[in-house]
Short mmCIF file of C-alpha atoms and ligand atoms in Angstrom, two decimals:
data_model
loop_
_atom_site.label_atom_id
_atom_site.label_comp_id
_atom_site.label_asym_id
_atom_site.label_seq_id
_atom_site.Cartn_x
_atom_site.Cartn_y
_atom_site.Cartn_z
CA MET P 1 -199.66 -235.33 100.36
CA LYS P 2 -202.84 -233.61 99.44
CA SER P 3 -205.08 -236.31 101.05
CA VAL P 4 -203.01 -236.26 104.24
CA PHE P 5 -203.64 -232.53 104.54
CA ALA P 6 -207.26 -232.97 103.78
CA THR P 7 -207.68 -235.55 106.48
CA LEU P 8 -205.78 -233.43 108.92
CA ALA P 9 -207.97 -230.49 108.15
CA VAL P 10 -211.02 -232.47 108.95
CA LEU P 11 -209.70 -234.25 112.08
CA SER P 12 -207.24 -231.90 113.65
CA PRO P 13 -208.64 -229.33 116.17
CA LEU P 14 -205.59 -227.22 115.30
CA SER P 15 -206.74 -226.87 111.67
CA THR P 16 -208.99 -223.93 112.46
CA SER P 17 -206.28 -221.78 114.07
CA VAL P 18 -203.82 -222.75 111.35
CA ALA P 19 -206.31 -221.68 108.67
CA HIS P 20 -206.74 -218.29 110.39
CA ALA P 21 -203.10 -217.73 111.26
CA ALA P 22 -201.55 -214.63 109.67
CA PRO P 23 -199.73 -215.59 106.46
CA LYS P 24 -195.99 -216.18 106.99
CA PRO P 25 -194.10 -212.99 106.23
CA ASN P 26 -191.79 -212.72 103.35
CA ILE P 27 -188.20 -212.08 104.44
CA VAL P 28 -185.65 -209.90 102.68
CA VAL P 29 -182.24 -209.64 104.20
CA ILE P 30 -180.08 -206.87 102.56
CA TYR P 31 -176.53 -207.59 103.63
CA ALA P 32 -174.09 -204.79 102.87
CA ASP P 33 -170.32 -205.36 102.63
CA ASP P 34 -167.99 -203.46 105.00
CA LEU P 35 -170.65 -200.90 105.90
CA GLY P 36 -169.81 -199.36 109.29
CA TYR P 37 -172.07 -198.33 112.19
CA GLY P 38 -171.58 -194.65 111.33
CA ASP P 39 -171.96 -194.90 107.60
CA LEU P 40 -175.71 -194.25 107.36
CA SER P 41 -177.42 -191.01 107.95
CA CYS P 42 -179.98 -192.72 110.32
CA TYR P 43 -176.91 -193.72 112.39
CA GLY P 44 -175.47 -190.16 112.47
CA ALA P 45 -173.56 -189.78 109.22
CA THR P 46 -173.82 -186.21 107.75
CA ARG P 47 -171.29 -186.34 104.86
CA VAL P 48 -173.44 -188.95 103.09
CA GLN P 49 -177.31 -189.12 102.99
CA THR P 50 -179.10 -192.45 102.86
CA PRO P 51 -182.72 -191.50 102.63
CA ASN P 52 -183.99 -194.88 101.44
CA VAL P 53 -182.44 -196.77 104.34
CA ASP P 54 -183.50 -194.00 106.70
CA ARG P 55 -187.12 -194.39 105.62
CA LEU P 56 -187.03 -198.14 106.35
CA ALA P 57 -185.42 -197.33 109.78
CA GLN P 58 -188.18 -194.81 110.49
CA GLY P 59 -190.79 -197.44 109.82
CA GLY P 60 -189.04 -200.17 111.70
CA VAL P 61 -186.70 -200.86 114.53
CA ARG P 62 -183.12 -199.43 114.47
CA PHE P 63 -180.75 -201.45 116.63
CA THR P 64 -177.85 -199.94 118.43
CA ASP P 65 -176.16 -203.12 119.77
CA ALA P 66 -176.55 -205.57 116.91
CA HIS P 67 -173.68 -207.64 115.59
CA THR P 68 -172.10 -209.79 112.95
CA THR P 69 -170.30 -212.66 114.56
CA SER P 70 -166.91 -211.69 112.99
CA ALA P 71 -164.96 -208.62 111.87
CA THR P 72 -164.43 -210.16 108.41
CA CYS P 73 -166.72 -211.46 105.76
CA THR P 74 -166.54 -215.21 105.32
CA PRO P 75 -166.88 -216.16 109.01
CA SER P 76 -169.84 -213.63 109.46
CA ARG P 77 -171.62 -215.09 106.38
CA TYR P 78 -171.00 -218.58 107.57
CA SER P 79 -172.60 -217.79 110.91
CA LEU P 80 -175.54 -215.98 109.28
CA LEU P 81 -176.45 -219.00 107.17
CA THR P 82 -175.64 -221.80 109.55
CA GLY P 83 -176.31 -220.34 113.05
CA GLU P 84 -172.88 -221.57 114.12
CA TYR P 85 -169.95 -219.40 115.37
CA ALA P 86 -167.40 -219.74 112.46
CA TRP P 87 -164.40 -220.05 114.85
CA ARG P 88 -165.73 -223.53 115.77
CA LYS P 89 -164.90 -224.74 112.30
CA LYS P 90 -161.51 -224.71 110.50
CA GLY P 91 -161.25 -223.21 107.13
CA THR P 92 -163.77 -220.49 107.59
CA GLY P 93 -161.50 -217.43 107.34
CA ILE P 94 -161.42 -215.12 104.37
CA LEU P 95 -161.51 -217.40 101.40
CA PRO P 96 -159.77 -217.17 98.15
CA GLY P 97 -161.98 -217.00 94.97
CA ASP P 98 -161.30 -220.64 94.06
CA ALA P 99 -162.12 -222.25 97.43
CA GLY P 100 -164.58 -225.18 97.74
CA LEU P 101 -167.97 -224.73 99.52
CA ILE P 102 -167.44 -224.60 103.26
CA ILE P 103 -171.05 -225.37 104.25
CA GLU P 104 -171.79 -229.11 104.05
CA PRO P 105 -174.86 -229.86 101.94
CA GLY P 106 -177.39 -231.53 104.27
CA ARG P 107 -176.84 -229.30 107.27
CA ALA P 108 -179.54 -226.88 108.33
CA THR P 109 -179.02 -223.47 106.86
CA LEU P 110 -181.23 -220.36 107.06
CA ALA P 111 -182.30 -221.04 103.46
CA SER P 112 -182.96 -224.80 103.90
CA MET P 113 -184.94 -224.22 107.02
CA LEU P 114 -187.13 -221.58 105.33
CA LYS P 115 -187.55 -223.84 102.28
CA GLN P 116 -188.73 -226.58 104.65
CA ALA P 117 -191.20 -224.01 106.02
CA GLY P 118 -192.55 -223.58 102.46
CA TYR P 119 -190.57 -220.56 101.38
CA SER P 120 -189.24 -219.83 97.87
CA THR P 121 -185.63 -218.90 98.51
CA GLY P 122 -183.14 -216.81 96.51
CA VAL P 123 -179.62 -215.42 96.94
CA VAL P 124 -178.24 -212.52 94.88
CA GLY P 125 -174.85 -210.89 95.26
CA LYS P 126 -171.69 -211.64 97.13
CA TRP P 127 -171.26 -215.27 98.27
CA HIS P 128 -167.76 -215.79 99.64
CA LEU P 129 -168.48 -219.20 101.15
CA GLY P 130 -166.69 -221.17 98.54
CA LEU P 131 -168.08 -223.14 95.63
CA GLY P 132 -167.74 -226.74 94.42
CA PRO P 133 -165.85 -229.57 96.00
CA GLN P 134 -162.84 -229.03 98.34
CA SER P 135 -160.53 -229.05 95.40
CA GLY P 136 -162.49 -225.99 94.10
CA PRO P 137 -165.07 -225.45 91.36
CA ASP P 138 -165.12 -226.29 87.70
CA TRP P 139 -165.68 -222.80 86.28
CA ASN P 140 -166.33 -224.20 82.74
CA GLY P 141 -168.88 -226.72 83.75
CA GLU P 142 -171.46 -227.19 86.42
CA ILE P 143 -170.44 -225.44 89.64
CA THR P 144 -171.75 -227.68 92.38
CA PRO P 145 -172.24 -227.82 95.34
CA GLY P 146 -173.14 -224.15 95.82
CA PRO P 147 -176.05 -222.12 97.15
CA ASN P 148 -178.58 -224.29 95.27
CA GLN P 149 -177.35 -227.38 97.15
CA ILE P 150 -177.75 -225.77 100.59
CA GLY P 151 -181.25 -224.43 100.40
CA PHE P 152 -181.48 -221.70 97.72
CA ASP P 153 -183.87 -222.26 94.91
CA TYR P 154 -182.29 -219.41 92.87
CA SER P 155 -178.80 -218.00 92.96
CA PHE P 156 -177.07 -215.19 91.10
CA ILE P 157 -173.77 -214.54 92.74
CA MET P 158 -170.11 -213.59 92.54
CA ALA P 159 -167.98 -216.31 94.00
CA ALA P 160 -165.88 -214.28 96.43
CA THR P 161 -165.27 -210.56 96.52
CA GLY P 162 -165.10 -207.70 93.96
CA ASP P 163 -161.35 -207.67 94.46
CA ARG P 164 -160.80 -211.44 93.77
CA VAL P 165 -160.87 -213.46 90.63
CA PRO P 166 -162.86 -214.88 88.96
CA CYS P 167 -164.58 -211.61 87.96
CA VAL P 168 -167.70 -213.28 86.63
CA TYR P 169 -171.27 -213.90 87.84
CA VAL P 170 -172.51 -217.42 88.50
CA GLU P 171 -176.24 -218.10 88.05
CA ASN P 172 -177.65 -221.37 89.35
CA GLY P 173 -174.25 -223.02 89.11
CA ARG P 174 -173.20 -221.77 85.60
CA VAL P 175 -170.93 -218.86 84.74
CA VAL P 176 -173.10 -216.23 83.01
CA ASN P 177 -172.20 -215.50 79.33
CA LEU P 178 -169.32 -217.99 79.26
CA ASP P 179 -168.06 -218.72 75.78
CA PRO P 180 -166.95 -222.42 75.70
CA GLN P 181 -164.29 -221.52 73.20
CA ASP P 182 -162.66 -219.20 75.81
CA PRO P 183 -162.56 -221.25 79.01
CA ILE P 184 -161.76 -219.69 82.38
CA LYS P 185 -158.52 -220.53 84.11
CA ILE P 186 -157.87 -219.50 87.65
CA SER P 187 -154.74 -219.59 89.80
CA TYR P 188 -154.00 -218.06 93.23
CA ASN P 189 -150.27 -219.08 92.97
CA THR P 190 -148.89 -218.76 89.53
CA PRO P 191 -149.43 -215.94 87.05
CA PHE P 192 -150.46 -216.85 83.50
CA GLU P 193 -147.47 -216.08 81.31
CA ASP P 194 -148.96 -213.80 78.65
CA GLU P 195 -151.54 -212.06 80.93
CA PRO P 196 -150.71 -208.56 82.23
CA THR P 197 -150.74 -207.92 85.96
CA GLY P 198 -151.08 -204.88 88.12
CA ALA P 199 -147.55 -205.46 89.40
CA LYS P 200 -145.95 -205.63 85.90
CA GLN P 201 -148.06 -203.14 83.99
CA PRO P 202 -149.45 -200.51 86.41
CA GLU P 203 -149.82 -198.13 83.38
CA LEU P 204 -152.87 -200.17 82.38
CA LEU P 205 -154.73 -199.40 85.66
CA LYS P 206 -157.50 -196.88 86.18
CA MET P 207 -157.39 -197.42 89.98
CA LYS P 208 -154.04 -198.28 91.57
CA PRO P 209 -153.62 -200.74 94.42
CA SER P 210 -152.09 -199.37 97.71
CA HIS P 211 -151.31 -202.82 99.05
CA GLY P 212 -151.90 -206.31 97.51
CA HIS P 213 -154.41 -206.46 94.66
CA ASN P 214 -151.69 -206.41 91.96
CA ASN P 215 -152.52 -209.59 90.06
CA ALA P 216 -154.97 -210.04 87.22
CA ILE P 217 -156.23 -206.87 85.50
CA VAL P 218 -159.93 -206.81 84.80
CA ASN P 219 -161.72 -203.63 83.70
CA GLY P 220 -158.54 -201.55 84.37
CA ILE P 221 -158.36 -202.67 88.08
CA SER P 222 -155.85 -205.30 89.30
CA ARG P 223 -157.27 -207.96 91.68
CA ILE P 224 -156.19 -210.75 94.06
CA GLY P 225 -155.46 -213.85 92.06
CA HIS P 226 -154.71 -214.67 88.43
CA MET P 227 -157.30 -215.24 85.67
CA LYS P 228 -157.21 -216.09 82.00
CA GLY P 229 -160.06 -216.55 79.49
CA GLY P 230 -163.80 -216.04 80.10
CA LYS P 231 -163.47 -212.61 78.41
CA ALA P 232 -167.17 -212.45 77.45
CA ALA P 233 -168.30 -213.29 80.96
CA LEU P 234 -166.25 -210.59 82.80
CA TRP P 235 -168.26 -208.22 84.97
CA ASN P 236 -168.17 -204.49 84.68
CA ASP P 237 -167.66 -203.00 88.15
CA GLU P 238 -169.55 -199.84 87.35
CA ASP P 239 -172.76 -201.90 86.54
CA MET P 240 -172.43 -204.30 89.50
CA ALA P 241 -174.91 -202.72 91.85
CA GLU P 242 -177.47 -202.38 89.10
CA THR P 243 -176.94 -205.96 88.01
CA PHE P 244 -177.51 -207.36 91.53
CA THR P 245 -180.47 -205.04 92.13
CA GLN P 246 -182.13 -206.00 88.91
CA ARG P 247 -181.71 -209.71 89.65
CA ALA P 248 -183.17 -209.15 93.12
CA VAL P 249 -186.11 -207.20 91.67
CA SER P 250 -186.88 -209.83 89.11
CA PHE P 251 -186.75 -212.51 91.85
CA LEU P 252 -189.37 -210.46 93.67
CA GLU P 253 -191.53 -210.13 90.51
CA LYS P 254 -191.48 -213.80 89.93
CA GLN P 255 -192.99 -214.73 93.30
CA THR P 256 -196.59 -215.95 93.57
CA PRO P 257 -199.03 -214.80 96.24
CA ASP P 258 -199.57 -218.22 97.88
CA THR P 259 -195.80 -218.87 98.56
CA PRO P 260 -193.83 -216.78 100.94
CA PHE P 261 -190.22 -215.94 99.92
CA PHE P 262 -186.82 -215.35 101.37
CA LEU P 263 -184.42 -213.13 99.51
CA TYR P 264 -180.81 -212.82 100.60
CA LEU P 265 -179.47 -209.76 98.74
CA SER P 266 -175.83 -209.48 99.53
CA THR P 267 -174.41 -206.35 97.95
CA HIS P 268 -170.83 -205.78 96.79
CA ASN P 269 -171.11 -202.17 98.02
CA ILE P 270 -169.18 -200.83 99.84
CA HIS P 271 -166.25 -203.28 99.52
CA VAL P 272 -163.21 -202.47 97.46
CA PRO P 273 -162.73 -201.88 94.59
CA ARG P 274 -165.23 -199.05 95.08
CA VAL P 275 -166.39 -198.29 91.55
CA PRO P 276 -169.92 -197.06 91.63
CA HIS P 277 -171.75 -196.22 88.45
CA PRO P 278 -170.82 -192.79 87.08
CA ARG P 279 -174.26 -191.40 88.03
CA PHE P 280 -173.18 -191.61 91.63
CA THR P 281 -169.88 -189.90 91.08
CA ALA P 282 -169.50 -186.96 93.40
CA LYS P 283 -172.86 -187.63 95.09
CA THR P 284 -170.92 -187.14 98.28
CA PRO P 285 -167.81 -185.23 99.22
CA MET P 286 -166.11 -188.41 100.27
CA GLY P 287 -165.02 -189.84 96.97
CA PRO P 288 -165.82 -193.37 95.81
CA ARG P 289 -166.33 -194.71 99.35
CA GLY P 290 -169.10 -192.22 100.00
CA ASP P 291 -170.48 -192.58 96.52
CA ALA P 292 -170.66 -196.35 97.03
CA ILE P 293 -172.79 -195.78 100.22
CA ALA P 294 -175.08 -193.56 98.08
CA GLU P 295 -175.39 -196.30 95.47
CA LEU P 296 -176.06 -198.83 98.14
CA ASP P 297 -178.91 -196.62 99.35
CA TRP P 298 -180.21 -196.52 95.79
CA SER P 299 -180.36 -200.35 95.77
CA VAL P 300 -182.24 -200.38 99.00
CA GLY P 301 -184.67 -197.87 97.53
CA GLU P 302 -185.24 -200.01 94.44
CA ILE P 303 -186.07 -203.04 96.59
CA ALA P 304 -188.42 -200.99 98.82
CA LYS P 305 -190.15 -199.54 95.67
CA THR P 306 -190.57 -203.01 94.25
CA LEU P 307 -192.15 -204.35 97.43
CA ASP P 308 -194.54 -201.40 97.35
CA ARG P 309 -195.38 -201.81 93.69
CA LEU P 310 -196.04 -205.48 94.07
CA LYS P 311 -198.16 -204.65 97.26
CA LEU P 312 -195.85 -206.96 99.27
CA ALA P 313 -194.29 -204.38 101.64
CA ASP P 314 -196.86 -204.80 104.47
CA ASN P 315 -196.16 -208.49 105.11
CA THR P 316 -192.42 -208.40 104.26
CA LEU P 317 -189.83 -208.37 107.00
CA VAL P 318 -186.95 -206.39 105.64
CA ILE P 319 -183.63 -206.49 107.43
CA ILE P 320 -180.71 -204.31 106.56
CA SER P 321 -177.24 -205.03 107.99
CA SER P 322 -173.58 -205.40 107.23
CA ASP P 323 -171.08 -208.27 107.29
CA ASN P 324 -168.37 -206.55 109.35
CA GLY P 325 -167.25 -203.18 110.46
CA PRO P 326 -165.89 -200.40 108.21
CA VAL P 327 -162.47 -199.98 106.63
CA VAL P 328 -161.24 -196.84 105.00
CA ASN P 329 -158.33 -197.87 102.78
CA ASP P 330 -158.66 -201.62 102.08
CA GLY P 331 -156.15 -201.88 99.26
CA TYR P 332 -156.68 -199.17 96.56
CA PHE P 333 -155.91 -195.49 96.24
CA ASP P 334 -159.54 -194.38 96.03
CA GLU P 335 -159.37 -191.14 97.91
CA SER P 336 -160.99 -192.76 100.94
CA ILE P 337 -158.52 -191.35 103.32
CA VAL P 338 -157.97 -187.87 101.93
CA LYS P 339 -161.72 -187.21 101.46
CA LEU P 340 -162.93 -188.79 104.72
CA GLY P 341 -163.18 -185.43 106.50
CA ASP P 342 -164.82 -185.75 109.95
CA HIS P 343 -166.89 -188.77 108.89
CA LYS P 344 -166.75 -191.52 111.47
CA PRO P 345 -167.25 -194.85 109.63
CA ALA P 346 -167.57 -196.79 112.99
CA GLY P 347 -169.61 -194.13 114.70
CA PRO P 348 -168.67 -193.87 118.38
CA PHE P 349 -166.92 -197.24 118.40
CA ARG P 350 -163.23 -198.09 118.44
CA GLY P 351 -161.73 -200.20 115.60
CA GLY P 352 -163.37 -201.41 112.46
CA LYS P 353 -163.05 -204.33 110.03
CA TYR P 354 -160.37 -206.80 111.33
CA SER P 355 -160.72 -205.38 114.85
CA ALA P 356 -161.63 -206.98 118.21
CA PHE P 357 -163.05 -203.65 119.34
CA GLU P 358 -166.72 -202.96 118.91
CA GLY P 359 -166.22 -201.31 115.60
CA GLY P 360 -165.39 -204.77 114.17
CA THR P 361 -168.76 -206.43 114.68
CA ARG P 362 -171.23 -203.77 115.85
CA VAL P 363 -173.02 -202.80 112.67
CA PRO P 364 -176.11 -201.04 111.33
CA PHE P 365 -179.13 -203.24 111.84
CA ILE P 366 -182.74 -202.37 110.87
CA THR P 367 -185.79 -204.48 110.84
CA ARG P 368 -189.07 -203.35 109.21
CA TRP P 369 -192.33 -205.31 108.88
CA PRO P 370 -195.27 -202.88 108.78
CA ALA P 371 -197.89 -205.48 109.54
CA ARG P 372 -196.20 -206.41 112.80
CA ILE P 373 -193.30 -204.19 113.94
CA LYS P 374 -193.92 -200.94 115.76
CA PRO P 375 -191.23 -198.32 114.85
CA GLY P 376 -188.62 -197.55 117.42
CA VAL P 377 -184.96 -197.94 118.53
CA SER P 378 -183.70 -200.97 120.41
CA ASP P 379 -180.56 -201.46 122.40
CA ALA P 380 -181.11 -205.27 122.65
CA LEU P 381 -178.02 -207.34 122.11
CA VAL P 382 -178.65 -209.34 118.95
CA SER P 383 -176.58 -211.05 116.29
CA GLN P 384 -177.11 -212.29 112.77
CA VAL P 385 -176.23 -215.78 114.02
CA ASP P 386 -179.68 -215.65 115.61
CA PHE P 387 -181.52 -215.46 112.29
CA LEU P 388 -181.84 -219.22 112.02
CA ALA P 389 -183.41 -219.96 115.40
CA SER P 390 -185.50 -216.72 115.33
CA PHE P 391 -186.92 -217.31 111.92
CA ALA P 392 -187.54 -220.95 112.72
CA ALA P 393 -189.68 -219.71 115.62
CA LEU P 394 -191.39 -217.19 113.31
CA THR P 395 -192.32 -219.88 110.74
CA GLY P 396 -193.13 -222.63 113.25
CA GLN P 397 -190.19 -224.87 112.43
CA LYS P 398 -188.46 -227.04 115.06
CA LEU P 399 -184.74 -227.19 114.90
CA SER P 400 -183.06 -230.54 115.44
CA ASP P 401 -180.73 -230.62 118.40
CA ASN P 402 -177.47 -230.36 116.45
CA ALA P 403 -178.69 -227.67 114.08
CA ALA P 404 -177.66 -223.95 114.52
CA PRO P 405 -175.58 -224.62 117.53
CA ASP P 406 -175.09 -220.83 118.47
CA SER P 407 -178.37 -219.39 117.20
CA PHE P 408 -180.74 -217.97 119.92
CA ASP P 409 -184.40 -217.36 119.39
CA VAL P 410 -184.52 -213.58 119.82
CA LEU P 411 -187.48 -213.08 117.64
CA GLN P 412 -189.20 -210.84 120.07
CA ALA P 413 -186.23 -208.56 120.21
CA LEU P 414 -185.91 -208.57 116.46
CA LEU P 415 -189.49 -207.47 116.17
CA GLY P 416 -189.02 -204.79 118.77
CA GLU P 417 -191.42 -206.42 121.18
CA SER P 418 -188.78 -207.13 123.81
CA LYS P 419 -185.64 -205.42 125.03
CA ALA P 420 -184.20 -208.70 125.98
CA GLY P 421 -181.80 -210.03 123.37
CA ARG P 422 -178.90 -212.32 124.11
CA GLU P 423 -177.31 -212.63 127.53
CA ASN P 424 -173.85 -212.87 125.93
CA LEU P 425 -172.28 -212.86 122.55
CA VAL P 426 -168.89 -213.99 121.23
CA GLU P 427 -167.19 -211.58 118.74
CA GLN P 428 -164.44 -212.91 116.41
CA ALA P 429 -161.44 -211.03 115.10
CA GLY P 430 -157.78 -212.08 115.56
CA VAL P 431 -158.86 -213.04 119.05
CA LEU P 432 -162.21 -213.87 120.60
CA SER P 433 -164.14 -211.44 122.79
CA LEU P 434 -167.18 -211.89 125.01
CA ARG P 435 -169.95 -209.39 125.45
CA GLN P 436 -172.08 -209.82 128.50
CA GLY P 437 -174.41 -206.95 129.27
CA ASP P 438 -172.29 -203.77 129.29
CA TRP P 439 -169.08 -205.79 129.82
CA LYS P 440 -166.65 -206.60 127.14
CA TYR P 441 -163.78 -208.99 127.62
CA ILE P 442 -161.12 -209.34 124.95
CA GLU P 443 -158.93 -212.43 125.44
CA ALA P 444 -155.11 -212.02 125.51
CA GLY P 445 -153.48 -212.45 122.07
CA GLN P 446 -150.16 -211.97 120.23
CA GLY P 447 -149.90 -209.68 117.27
CA ALA P 448 -149.63 -206.15 115.95
CA LYS P 449 -151.70 -203.45 117.58
CA LYS P 450 -152.36 -201.93 114.19
CA ASN P 451 -153.10 -203.56 110.85
CA ALA P 452 -150.15 -202.25 108.85
CA ASN P 453 -152.15 -202.15 105.62
CA THR P 454 -155.41 -200.60 106.71
CA ASN P 455 -154.28 -198.76 109.86
CA THR P 456 -157.14 -200.37 111.85
CA GLU P 457 -156.54 -201.02 115.56
CA THR P 458 -156.67 -204.76 115.88
CA GLY P 459 -157.67 -204.76 119.50
CA ILE P 460 -155.06 -207.34 120.24
CA ASP P 461 -153.20 -207.10 123.52
CA PRO P 462 -150.91 -209.58 125.32
CA GLN P 463 -152.60 -208.95 128.65
CA GLY P 464 -156.30 -209.24 127.76
CA GLN P 465 -158.76 -206.43 128.15
CA LEU P 466 -161.93 -205.61 130.02
CA PHE P 467 -164.13 -202.65 129.31
CA ASN P 468 -167.36 -201.43 130.75
CA LEU P 469 -169.28 -200.00 127.80
CA SER P 470 -171.89 -198.27 129.94
CA ASP P 471 -169.55 -195.38 130.61
CA ASP P 472 -166.80 -196.30 128.05
CA ILE P 473 -168.36 -196.99 124.69
CA GLY P 474 -165.04 -196.24 123.03
CA GLU P 475 -163.15 -199.03 124.96
CA THR P 476 -160.41 -196.75 126.21
CA LYS P 477 -160.18 -197.72 129.95
CA ASN P 478 -158.89 -201.25 130.35
CA LEU P 479 -160.23 -202.55 133.65
CA ILE P 480 -158.49 -205.93 133.59
CA ALA P 481 -156.20 -205.04 136.58
CA ALA P 482 -158.95 -203.15 138.42
CA GLN P 483 -161.66 -205.74 138.08
CA PRO P 484 -159.92 -209.14 137.93
CA GLN P 485 -162.98 -211.04 139.19
CA LYS P 486 -165.23 -209.66 136.46
CA ALA P 487 -162.53 -210.45 133.87
CA GLN P 488 -162.33 -214.08 135.18
CA GLU P 489 -166.07 -214.50 135.19
CA LEU P 490 -166.25 -213.43 131.49
CA ALA P 491 -163.16 -215.52 130.57
CA ALA P 492 -164.85 -218.58 132.21
CA THR P 493 -168.09 -218.02 130.30
CA LEU P 494 -166.11 -217.69 127.01
CA LYS P 495 -164.24 -220.92 127.86
CA LYS P 496 -167.45 -222.73 128.41
CA ILE P 497 -168.99 -221.56 125.23
CA ARG P 498 -165.86 -222.79 123.43
CA ASP P 499 -165.57 -226.08 125.22
CA ASP P 500 -169.23 -227.02 125.01
CA GLY P 501 -169.16 -226.91 121.19
CA ARG P 502 -172.49 -225.11 121.23
CA SER P 503 -174.20 -222.31 123.08
CA ARG P 504 -177.87 -222.52 121.97
CA PRO P 505 -180.20 -222.95 124.95
C1 NG6 J 601 -158.01 -209.01 102.54
C2 NG6 J 601 -157.76 -208.02 101.45
C3 NG6 J 601 -158.85 -207.03 101.46
C4 NG6 J 601 -160.23 -207.67 101.43
C5 NG6 J 601 -160.38 -208.69 102.56
C6 NG6 J 601 -161.61 -209.45 102.52
C7 NG6 J 601 -155.45 -207.73 100.82
C8 NG6 J 601 -154.15 -207.07 101.15
N1 NG6 J 601 -156.45 -207.40 101.56
O1 NG6 J 601 -157.08 -210.04 102.52
O2 NG6 J 601 -158.70 -206.07 100.44
O3 NG6 J 601 -160.43 -208.25 100.24
O4 NG6 J 601 -159.30 -209.58 102.46
O5 NG6 J 601 -162.63 -208.65 102.82
O6 NG6 J 601 -155.40 -208.60 99.96
S1 NG6 J 601 -164.00 -209.31 103.30
O7 NG6 J 601 -164.89 -208.22 103.52
O8 NG6 J 601 -164.42 -210.16 102.23
O9 NG6 J 601 -163.66 -210.03 104.50
CA1 CA J 602 -166.94 -207.57 104.34
#
């Protein structure tokens, strides 16, 4: 290889410009869980302060119309990494903790593309994209395929969610601190006979479930799914944010100056169970949900401080966002409802997690890169599905035709250099919606208007809905009858995006 490059350097007229090109920026994506548009003080929250996130927002671009692709976690993460709308692929709904990996090794991912571009790549935190073969992972052996097989050089993850078993960390395909004498057994169907459950022994619980979450008890909290063994490997919820933050910091410390890096830090905060470290208790008047936001802000501050200390901040593109809209009670009695006060988790938007209304997918989204980005606020329509094509453009990579089928190169918008984002965007909840400019069309669907567990408005309606967000940001005036032509136009575009199997230009 070396000699080829040497020859090129001598012969190619491009070599001079390459040699003088600005070094590729490092990229850090901080992906919060269930954080709503209104949950940060830079987006208007007053009952919780997020000074560290706000500082990044002040030095970067704060987006007001940026989206996940879906109102739940797994599909959003699938899209973020593959550049494909998750609804195109079966089996990409919320996964159990023992699901197999849903991203085929070999396909282009954000991580594999950046690795190809010469980046050192790492993922720390929540994964929730399955691990191992379709039949599920071998928790007691090598857990593969996983992040390390789809483009990440380093991984330190939890398999699914904080409220699902197994409650252990997996580092580069091995359960951390596993005692081979005490193997892990997982079942999502059958309880293990002699293991206590939240349903049978609620007196053992320090936080009680409000719905579901009454299987295995770990650290005084009952979860979804059954687990036995692996006692030495069990996580401690109170330490989770610190554990992930430390791993992310040490990933940053290990980088070398000549190799750019990509870090995907996917926090457990502020998903349930919300069990921040005691030093965050009562940091806000909102109970554990507010305190978890404060703890998330602390993590962001540690990453920012580390970039400063290592003198990396200037040429690092930091992005902060969330995987879906907010939910107040997602399954535990954690005072989230009684202490909410006038806090608006979804800001001015209707709905939240699980919802087809804007609150489901419109999330906080901040980009900061001091060497390149001029601070400001942008209302460009952008989505996390665009990272793949946009960062490919940023790093000079050409995507093959079948890669990232729904990812648009909106790099200029992400850098605040253009107000033009996407022309349209599909949002996924129980039904699909299409955004086009200020218009929002929600296709007709069958189902409850409210999620009985979480009290979220689902946005599902048997007639279909049309809203004009320019004067109805809260999606309250359904124009489907008044503007049938507009509705048909959007429905036709949605149908085309569906039928074509891709939407990337
Ligand atoms: C739901 C869980 C919810 C949460 C969600 C996934 C119940 C009743 N509810 O099924 O608590 O875990 O799945 O959240 O079990 S997500 O952010 O990972 O999509
Ligand atoms: Ca989530």
